[in-house]
Short mmCIF file of C-alpha atoms in Angstrom, two decimals:
data_model
loop_
_atom_site.label_atom_id
_atom_site.label_comp_id
_atom_site.label_asym_id
_atom_site.label_seq_id
_atom_site.Cartn_x
_atom_site.Cartn_y
_atom_site.Cartn_z
CA MET A 1370 100.77 122.97 109.21
CA PRO A 1371 104.16 121.56 108.30
CA HIS A 1372 103.82 119.35 105.31
CA ILE A 1373 105.99 116.39 104.38
CA ASN A 1374 106.08 114.86 100.96
CA VAL A 1375 107.95 111.59 100.67
CA SER A 1376 108.56 110.22 97.22
CA GLY A 1377 109.96 106.75 96.57
CA PRO A 1378 109.23 103.27 95.27
CA LYS A 1379 105.94 101.50 96.01
CA ILE A 1380 105.45 100.40 99.63
CA ASN A 1381 103.43 97.20 99.68
CA GLU A 1382 102.72 96.72 103.37
CA LEU A 1383 100.31 99.10 105.06
CA ASP A 1384 102.23 98.65 108.31
CA LYS A 1385 105.33 100.11 106.70
CA LYS A 1386 103.31 103.16 105.65
CA ARG A 1387 102.01 103.46 109.20
CA ALA A 1388 105.51 103.31 110.65
CA LEU A 1389 106.92 105.69 108.05
CA THR A 1390 104.28 108.39 108.49
CA ARG A 1391 104.46 108.06 112.27
CA ALA A 1392 108.23 108.46 112.33
CA LEU A 1393 108.19 111.39 109.88
CA THR A 1394 105.48 113.07 111.96
CA ASP A 1395 107.44 112.62 115.19
CA ALA A 1396 110.56 114.08 113.59
CA ALA A 1397 108.70 117.14 112.29
CA ALA A 1398 106.76 117.75 115.50
CA ALA A 1399 110.04 117.79 117.44
CA ALA A 1400 111.89 120.04 114.99
CA TYR A 1401 109.07 122.57 114.65
CA ASP A 1402 107.92 122.24 118.25
CA MET A 1403 104.35 121.95 117.04
CA PRO A 1404 101.57 119.50 117.93
CA ARG A 1405 101.61 116.24 115.96
CA GLU A 1406 98.05 117.00 114.79
CA THR A 1407 99.35 119.83 112.61
CA ILE A 1408 101.69 117.60 110.60
CA VAL A 1409 100.49 116.22 107.27
CA VAL A 1410 102.44 113.55 105.38
CA ILE A 1411 101.85 112.51 101.79
CA ILE A 1412 103.46 109.40 100.30
CA ASN A 1413 104.09 109.42 96.54
CA GLU A 1414 104.76 106.03 95.02
CA ASN A 1415 106.67 106.13 91.75
CA SER A 1416 106.82 103.38 89.16
CA PRO A 1417 110.34 102.17 88.22
CA GLU A 1418 109.58 103.37 84.68
CA ASN A 1419 109.23 106.92 85.94
CA VAL A 1420 112.39 107.45 87.96
CA SER A 1421 115.96 107.71 86.75
CA VAL A 1422 119.25 108.06 88.57
CA GLY A 1423 122.20 109.23 86.51
CA GLY A 1424 120.04 109.11 83.41
CA GLN A 1425 119.16 105.43 83.80
CA LEU A 1426 115.57 104.41 84.56
CA ILE A 1427 115.18 102.21 87.63
CA VAL A 1428 113.40 99.64 85.45
CA ASP A 1429 116.56 99.30 83.33
CA ARG A 1430 118.90 98.53 86.18
CA THR A 1431 120.59 95.18 85.89
CA ASN A 1432 121.56 94.84 89.52
CA MET B 1118 102.51 130.93 83.84
CA PRO B 1119 101.28 130.70 87.42
CA HIS B 1120 100.90 127.10 88.37
CA ILE B 1121 98.52 125.63 90.93
CA ASN B 1122 98.91 122.19 92.39
CA VAL B 1123 95.98 120.96 94.44
CA SER B 1124 96.44 117.77 96.39
CA GLY B 1125 93.60 115.99 98.17
CA PRO B 1126 91.35 112.93 98.20
CA LYS B 1127 89.94 111.45 95.01
CA ILE B 1128 87.25 113.55 93.27
CA ASN B 1129 84.78 111.23 91.59
CA GLU B 1130 82.64 113.63 89.59
CA LEU B 1131 84.16 115.31 86.57
CA ASP B 1132 81.91 118.31 87.16
CA LYS B 1133 83.53 118.89 90.53
CA LYS B 1134 86.93 118.92 88.85
CA ARG B 1135 85.62 121.39 86.30
CA ALA B 1136 84.28 123.68 89.01
CA LEU B 1137 87.43 123.36 91.13
CA THR B 1138 89.88 124.16 88.35
CA ARG B 1139 87.70 127.01 87.11
CA ALA B 1140 87.49 128.59 90.55
CA LEU B 1141 91.21 128.16 91.24
CA THR B 1142 92.00 129.68 87.85
CA ASP B 1143 89.74 132.68 88.49
CA ALA B 1144 91.36 133.27 91.88
CA ALA B 1145 94.88 133.15 90.45
CA ALA B 1146 94.06 135.30 87.40
CA ALA B 1147 92.69 137.99 89.72
CA ALA B 1148 95.59 137.89 92.18
CA TYR B 1149 98.31 137.92 89.54
CA ASP B 1150 96.40 140.17 87.14
CA MET B 1151 97.24 137.82 84.32
CA PRO B 1152 95.08 136.28 81.58
CA ARG B 1153 93.26 133.09 82.55
CA GLU B 1154 94.97 131.28 79.64
CA THR B 1155 98.30 131.48 81.47
CA ILE B 1156 97.07 129.60 84.55
CA VAL B 1157 97.71 125.86 84.75
CA VAL B 1158 96.08 123.72 87.45
CA ILE B 1159 97.06 120.15 88.31
CA ILE B 1160 94.92 117.97 90.57
CA ASN B 1161 96.70 115.26 92.55
CA GLU B 1162 94.46 112.57 93.98
CA ASN B 1163 95.92 110.73 96.97
CA SER B 1164 94.83 107.34 98.26
CA PRO B 1165 93.77 107.23 101.94
CA GLU B 1166 96.65 104.82 102.49
CA ASN B 1167 99.12 107.48 101.44
CA VAL B 1168 98.13 110.46 103.60
CA SER B 1169 98.49 110.90 107.33
CA VAL B 1170 97.42 113.66 109.68
CA GLY B 1171 99.04 113.68 113.10
CA GLY B 1172 100.77 110.43 112.25
CA GLN B 1173 97.55 108.56 111.53
CA LEU B 1174 96.79 107.36 108.01
CA ILE B 1175 93.43 108.51 106.65
CA VAL B 1176 92.56 104.85 105.99
CA ASP B 1177 92.88 104.14 109.73
CA ARG B 1178 90.47 106.83 110.87
CA THR B 1179 87.51 105.47 112.73
CA ASN B 1180 85.28 108.48 112.30
CA MET C 1440 93.86 118.18 104.64
CA PRO C 1441 93.74 119.24 100.99
CA HIS C 1442 96.83 121.20 100.15
CA ILE C 1443 97.20 123.89 97.51
CA ASN C 1444 100.52 125.07 96.20
CA VAL C 1445 100.40 128.15 94.03
CA SER C 1446 103.56 129.13 92.22
CA GLY C 1447 103.95 132.41 90.35
CA PRO C 1448 105.67 135.81 90.30
CA LYS C 1449 106.16 137.84 93.46
CA ILE C 1450 102.97 139.33 94.96
CA ASN C 1451 103.83 142.65 96.58
CA GLU C 1452 100.61 143.52 98.37
CA LEU C 1453 99.63 141.51 101.40
CA ASP C 1454 95.98 142.12 100.59
CA LYS C 1455 96.37 140.30 97.29
CA LYS C 1456 97.80 137.32 99.16
CA ARG C 1457 94.86 137.46 101.55
CA ALA C 1458 92.38 137.51 98.68
CA LEU C 1459 94.20 134.78 96.78
CA THR C 1460 94.46 132.33 99.65
CA ARG C 1461 90.84 133.01 100.66
CA ALA C 1462 89.54 132.36 97.16
CA LEU C 1463 91.66 129.22 96.70
CA THR C 1464 90.46 127.95 100.08
CA ASP C 1465 86.81 128.56 99.20
CA ALA C 1466 87.21 126.74 95.90
CA ALA C 1467 88.82 123.71 97.53
CA ALA C 1468 86.38 123.57 100.46
CA ALA C 1469 83.48 123.48 97.97
CA ALA C 1470 85.03 120.87 95.67
CA TYR C 1471 86.09 118.52 98.47
CA ASP C 1472 83.08 119.29 100.67
CA MET C 1473 85.39 119.71 103.63
CA PRO C 1474 85.63 122.44 106.29
CA ARG C 1475 87.72 125.47 105.30
CA GLU C 1476 89.92 124.86 108.37
CA THR C 1477 91.34 121.74 106.74
CA ILE C 1478 92.64 123.59 103.67
CA VAL C 1479 96.27 124.72 103.62
CA VAL C 1480 97.60 127.05 100.92
CA ILE C 1481 101.27 127.78 100.24
CA ILE C 1482 102.36 130.60 97.94
CA ASN C 1483 105.70 130.16 96.15
CA GLU C 1484 107.15 133.35 94.69
CA ASN C 1485 109.61 132.77 91.86
CA SER C 1486 112.22 135.23 90.65
CA PRO C 1487 112.04 136.10 86.90
CA GLU C 1488 115.54 134.63 86.62
CA ASN C 1489 114.21 131.24 87.70
CA VAL C 1490 111.24 130.69 85.40
CA SER C 1491 111.22 130.06 81.67
CA VAL C 1492 108.41 129.66 79.17
CA GLY C 1493 109.32 128.10 75.85
CA GLY C 1494 112.95 128.05 76.91
CA GLN C 1495 113.13 131.81 77.52
CA LEU C 1496 113.65 133.14 81.03
CA ILE C 1497 111.02 135.67 82.15
CA VAL C 1498 113.84 138.13 82.89
CA ASP C 1499 114.84 138.03 79.21
CA ARG C 1500 111.42 138.90 77.82
CA THR C 1501 111.40 142.08 75.83
CA ASN C 1502 107.67 142.70 76.00
CA MET D 1296 121.65 115.71 94.40
CA PRO D 1297 119.85 117.96 91.94
CA HIS D 1298 116.34 116.73 91.47
CA ILE D 1299 114.15 117.16 88.41
CA ASN D 1300 110.43 116.69 88.45
CA VAL D 1301 108.75 116.63 85.06
CA SER D 1302 104.99 116.70 84.97
CA GLY D 1303 102.99 116.17 81.80
CA PRO D 1304 100.65 113.85 79.90
CA LYS D 1305 101.15 110.10 79.88
CA ILE D 1306 104.18 108.86 77.91
CA ASN D 1307 103.38 105.48 76.39
CA GLU D 1308 106.72 104.39 75.01
CA LEU D 1309 109.44 103.42 77.43
CA ASP D 1310 112.03 104.60 74.92
CA LYS D 1311 110.63 108.13 75.13
CA LYS D 1312 111.02 108.02 78.91
CA ARG D 1313 114.59 106.82 78.46
CA ALA D 1314 115.39 109.64 76.07
CA LEU D 1315 113.64 112.24 78.22
CA THR D 1316 115.36 111.35 81.47
CA ARG D 1317 118.72 111.06 79.72
CA ALA D 1318 118.39 114.49 78.15
CA LEU D 1319 117.17 116.12 81.36
CA THR D 1320 120.05 114.52 83.25
CA ASP D 1321 122.61 115.75 80.73
CA ALA D 1322 121.22 119.27 80.93
CA ALA D 1323 121.35 119.33 84.73
CA ALA D 1324 124.80 117.74 84.97
CA ALA D 1325 126.17 120.44 82.64
CA ALA D 1326 124.44 123.35 84.41
CA TYR D 1327 125.40 122.25 87.93
CA ASP D 1328 128.79 120.85 86.88
CA MET D 1329 128.06 117.73 88.88
CA PRO D 1330 128.40 114.03 88.00
CA ARG D 1331 125.41 112.54 86.19
CA GLU D 1332 125.08 109.93 88.98
CA THR D 1333 123.89 112.66 91.35
CA ILE D 1334 120.91 113.67 89.19
CA VAL D 1335 117.52 112.15 89.93
CA VAL D 1336 114.56 112.60 87.58
CA ILE D 1337 110.95 111.80 88.39
CA ILE D 1338 108.26 111.70 85.71
CA ASN D 1339 104.71 112.50 86.82
CA GLU D 1340 101.99 111.46 84.38
CA ASN D 1341 98.75 113.38 84.75
CA SER D 1342 95.36 112.26 83.48
CA PRO D 1343 93.58 114.72 81.14
CA GLU D 1344 90.83 114.93 83.77
CA ASN D 1345 93.30 116.35 86.25
CA VAL D 1346 94.91 119.20 84.34
CA SER D 1347 93.40 122.48 83.24
CA VAL D 1348 94.75 125.35 81.20
CA GLY D 1349 92.85 128.61 81.41
CA GLY D 1350 90.23 126.90 83.56
CA GLN D 1351 89.43 124.24 80.97
CA LEU D 1352 90.25 120.61 81.66
CA ILE D 1353 92.38 118.94 78.98
CA VAL D 1354 89.70 116.24 78.66
CA ASP D 1355 87.19 118.91 77.62
CA ARG D 1356 89.24 120.35 74.79
CA THR D 1357 87.57 120.08 71.45
CA ASN D 1358 90.67 120.51 69.35
CA MET E 933 101.62 122.46 79.48
CA PRO E 934 104.33 120.11 80.65
CA HIS E 935 106.00 121.54 83.70
CA ILE E 936 109.56 120.97 84.86
CA ASN E 937 110.78 121.72 88.33
CA VAL E 938 114.52 121.54 88.83
CA SER E 939 115.81 121.74 92.35
CA GLY E 940 119.49 122.09 93.21
CA PRO E 941 122.19 124.37 94.58
CA LYS E 942 122.32 128.07 93.72
CA ILE E 943 123.29 128.88 90.12
CA ASN E 944 125.22 132.14 90.08
CA GLU E 945 125.52 132.86 86.37
CA LEU E 946 122.42 133.87 84.47
CA ASP E 947 123.87 132.26 81.35
CA LYS E 948 123.88 128.88 83.08
CA LYS E 949 120.19 129.33 83.89
CA ARG E 950 119.54 130.24 80.26
CA ALA E 951 121.34 127.13 79.04
CA LEU E 952 119.70 124.89 81.62
CA THR E 953 116.12 125.99 80.94
CA ARG E 954 116.73 125.86 77.19
CA ALA E 955 118.07 122.31 77.33
CA LEU E 956 115.32 121.10 79.66
CA THR E 957 112.72 122.68 77.39
CA ASP E 958 114.18 121.02 74.29
CA ALA E 959 114.20 117.64 76.01
CA ALA E 960 110.57 117.95 77.10
CA ALA E 961 109.34 119.29 73.75
CA ALA E 962 110.90 116.29 72.01
CA ALA E 963 109.58 113.71 74.47
CA TYR E 964 106.03 115.07 74.56
CA ASP E 965 106.03 116.13 70.90
CA MET E 966 104.58 119.47 71.91
CA PRO E 967 105.58 123.04 70.96
CA ARG E 968 108.37 124.56 73.06
CA GLU E 969 106.03 127.42 74.00
CA THR E 970 103.96 125.05 76.14
CA ILE E 971 106.89 124.03 78.36
CA VAL E 972 107.39 125.86 81.67
CA VAL E 973 110.53 125.40 83.75
CA ILE E 974 110.99 126.53 87.35
CA ILE E 975 114.41 126.55 89.02
CA ASN E 976 114.46 126.11 92.80
CA GLU E 977 117.71 127.10 94.49
CA ASN E 978 118.30 125.46 97.85
CA SER E 979 120.66 126.67 100.54
CA PRO E 980 123.27 124.11 101.72
CA GLU E 981 121.67 124.38 105.17
CA ASN E 982 118.42 123.03 103.75
CA VAL E 983 119.49 119.91 101.90
CA SER E 984 120.79 116.64 103.31
CA VAL E 985 122.09 113.49 101.67
CA GLY E 986 122.27 110.41 103.86
CA GLY E 987 121.21 112.49 106.84
CA GLN E 988 124.10 114.94 106.52
CA LEU E 989 123.43 118.57 105.61
CA ILE E 990 125.40 119.81 102.57
CA VAL E 991 126.75 122.64 104.75
CA ASP E 992 128.36 120.06 107.04
CA ARG E 993 130.25 118.21 104.34
CA THR E 994 133.96 118.24 104.88
CA ASN E 995 134.96 117.40 101.32
CA MET F 997 116.69 107.66 95.77
CA PRO F 998 113.72 108.34 98.00
CA HIS F 999 113.19 112.05 98.30
CA ILE F 1000 111.64 113.91 101.21
CA ASN F 1001 110.40 117.46 100.99
CA VAL F 1002 109.49 119.08 104.27
CA SER F 1003 107.74 122.41 104.14
CA GLY F 1004 107.12 124.54 107.22
CA PRO F 1005 108.01 127.75 109.05
CA LYS F 1006 111.59 129.01 109.24
CA ILE F 1007 113.95 126.93 111.42
CA ASN F 1008 116.51 129.24 113.01
CA GLU F 1009 118.92 126.81 114.61
CA LEU F 1010 121.15 124.75 112.39
CA ASP F 1011 121.13 121.97 114.99
CA LYS F 1012 117.37 121.61 114.58
CA LYS F 1013 117.85 121.18 110.85
CA ARG F 1014 120.52 118.57 111.52
CA ALA F 1015 118.23 116.66 113.87
CA LEU F 1016 115.24 116.97 111.53
CA THR F 1017 117.00 115.73 108.42
CA ARG F 1018 118.67 112.92 110.35
CA ALA F 1019 115.38 111.70 111.80
CA LEU F 1020 113.56 111.95 108.46
CA THR F 1021 116.40 110.04 106.80
CA ASP F 1022 116.31 107.29 109.41
CA ALA F 1023 112.55 106.91 109.02
CA ALA F 1024 112.78 106.64 105.23
CA ALA F 1025 115.76 104.28 105.25
CA ALA F 1026 113.83 101.93 107.54
CA ALA F 1027 110.58 102.08 105.58
CA TYR F 1028 112.18 101.59 102.17
CA ASP F 1029 114.90 99.26 103.44
CA MET F 1030 117.47 101.26 101.51
CA PRO F 1031 120.86 102.66 102.55
CA ARG F 1032 120.74 106.06 104.24
CA GLU F 1033 123.06 107.44 101.53
CA THR F 1034 120.25 107.18 98.99
CA ILE F 1035 117.86 109.44 100.94
CA VAL F 1036 117.73 113.13 100.05
CA VAL F 1037 115.85 115.65 102.23
CA ILE F 1038 114.99 119.21 101.23
CA ILE F 1039 113.70 121.73 103.76
CA ASN F 1040 111.45 124.48 102.44
CA GLU F 1041 111.02 127.46 104.75
CA ASN F 1042 107.86 129.46 104.14
CA SER F 1043 107.24 133.03 105.23
CA PRO F 1044 104.10 133.58 107.38
CA GLU F 1045 102.83 135.84 104.60
CA ASN F 1046 102.83 132.91 102.21
CA VAL F 1047 100.91 130.24 104.10
CA SER F 1048 97.24 130.14 105.01
CA VAL F 1049 95.19 127.70 107.02
CA GLY F 1050 91.43 127.91 106.59
CA GLY F 1051 91.88 130.94 104.35
CA GLN F 1052 93.75 132.95 106.99
CA LEU F 1053 97.40 133.84 106.47
CA ILE F 1054 99.69 132.80 109.33
CA VAL F 1055 100.86 136.43 109.58
CA ASP F 1056 97.28 137.49 110.38
CA ARG F 1057 96.78 135.08 113.27
CA THR F 1058 96.06 136.83 116.54
CA ASN F 1059 96.98 133.93 118.78
#
C-alpha cells in the first residue's frame, strides 16, 4: 500500500497522466519490492493562482 | 485538533458526506479521547483521470 | 482505493489504533460503497512541539 | 525546499493570495534561515460541503 | 479551521518553532479574516535521507 | 516546483532511497516537461503500527 501523491501544474493530455502514473508506480514497486497492484498514485493539479515560489504566485511570473 | 483527510472518488449526495464526516469524527473523538468539536475532517474528491492503482488510471478500467 | 490520513497526538495503546483504523475503515467503506479491503488508513503522530492552535504550540499550553 | 500547504475556504481576491503566500514565505525563510526562493507554498481551497468541524459540515452551519 | 502544514528540515530550537507557527498563524488569520484560534499549524521535520531536489538526496549534497 | 510525496514502509538502504527519488524525479520531469532541478521528492516512512489496509494494521498481519 505505498501511496504516491504528485502535485504540480495541470496536465492536459491523458496520455501524459498514463505515462506519469505508470513510471511512478514502476519506481515505487522496485524500491519497495512490492507488487505493482499495491501502489496507488494520486495526481493533484494546482492552479497557477494557488502556488507560489519564493513568495511569487506562478500566475504573476513574467517569464 | 486531530485532523482527518479522506481522499477518494466524488461523493454526489450531501447526505453521504454528512454521514461520512460524522462517523470519522466519532471514531477520532473516541480514539483520542477528545471533544468532537476539536476534530476537523476534509474530504478530497479525485477525478478518475487523476488516480491510478497498479499503474492503471481509474478512468481506463474496463470493469 | 480511498485513503484516510489521520493526524493527531501520539496514541500509546495499540488497541486504540486498532479500534481507530477499524472505525475509520467502516465509515469510508459505507460512504463510498466499496469493499473494506480497498480502504487504506495512515496514522500520523505529531509531537506537541510541532503543532500549534491559535499560534500557541501544544507543548506551551498551561491547561 | 521547505514546502507549505495551506488548506482553507476559497479565497476570492488574488491580492489576498499574494499577501498570504508572501507572508507564509517570509515566515518560513526566517525560521529555516533559507533563501525565499527555496520556499514553495500551495493553497488548497475546500468547498463548504467538504469540510466538517465537530462532525458538522461547514455548509450546514446556521451561524 | 484553516490548516497549515509546513514541511522542511529539522528545527532544533523550540523558539524558532514558536516564531514560525506564530507568523504562519498571523498570515492565515489575516488572509482568511478568521480568528487566530481557528488556525492549526503542523510542522513536519524531514530527515536529509528522505528529501531530494532534482533527484539528489539532501544527505548527498556536497555543498 | 512539482512535488512528490511517497508514503510507504521503512526503506533501510540509502541506495534504495537514491534510486527511488531519482526514478520519481525522472518520471515527473518528463510528464511536466520541466527541469529535474524543480522536482522535490519527500519520502514518508510509516511504522506498521500506523497503517491499516481493510481495517487491519500491518503489524497484525499473519502472512
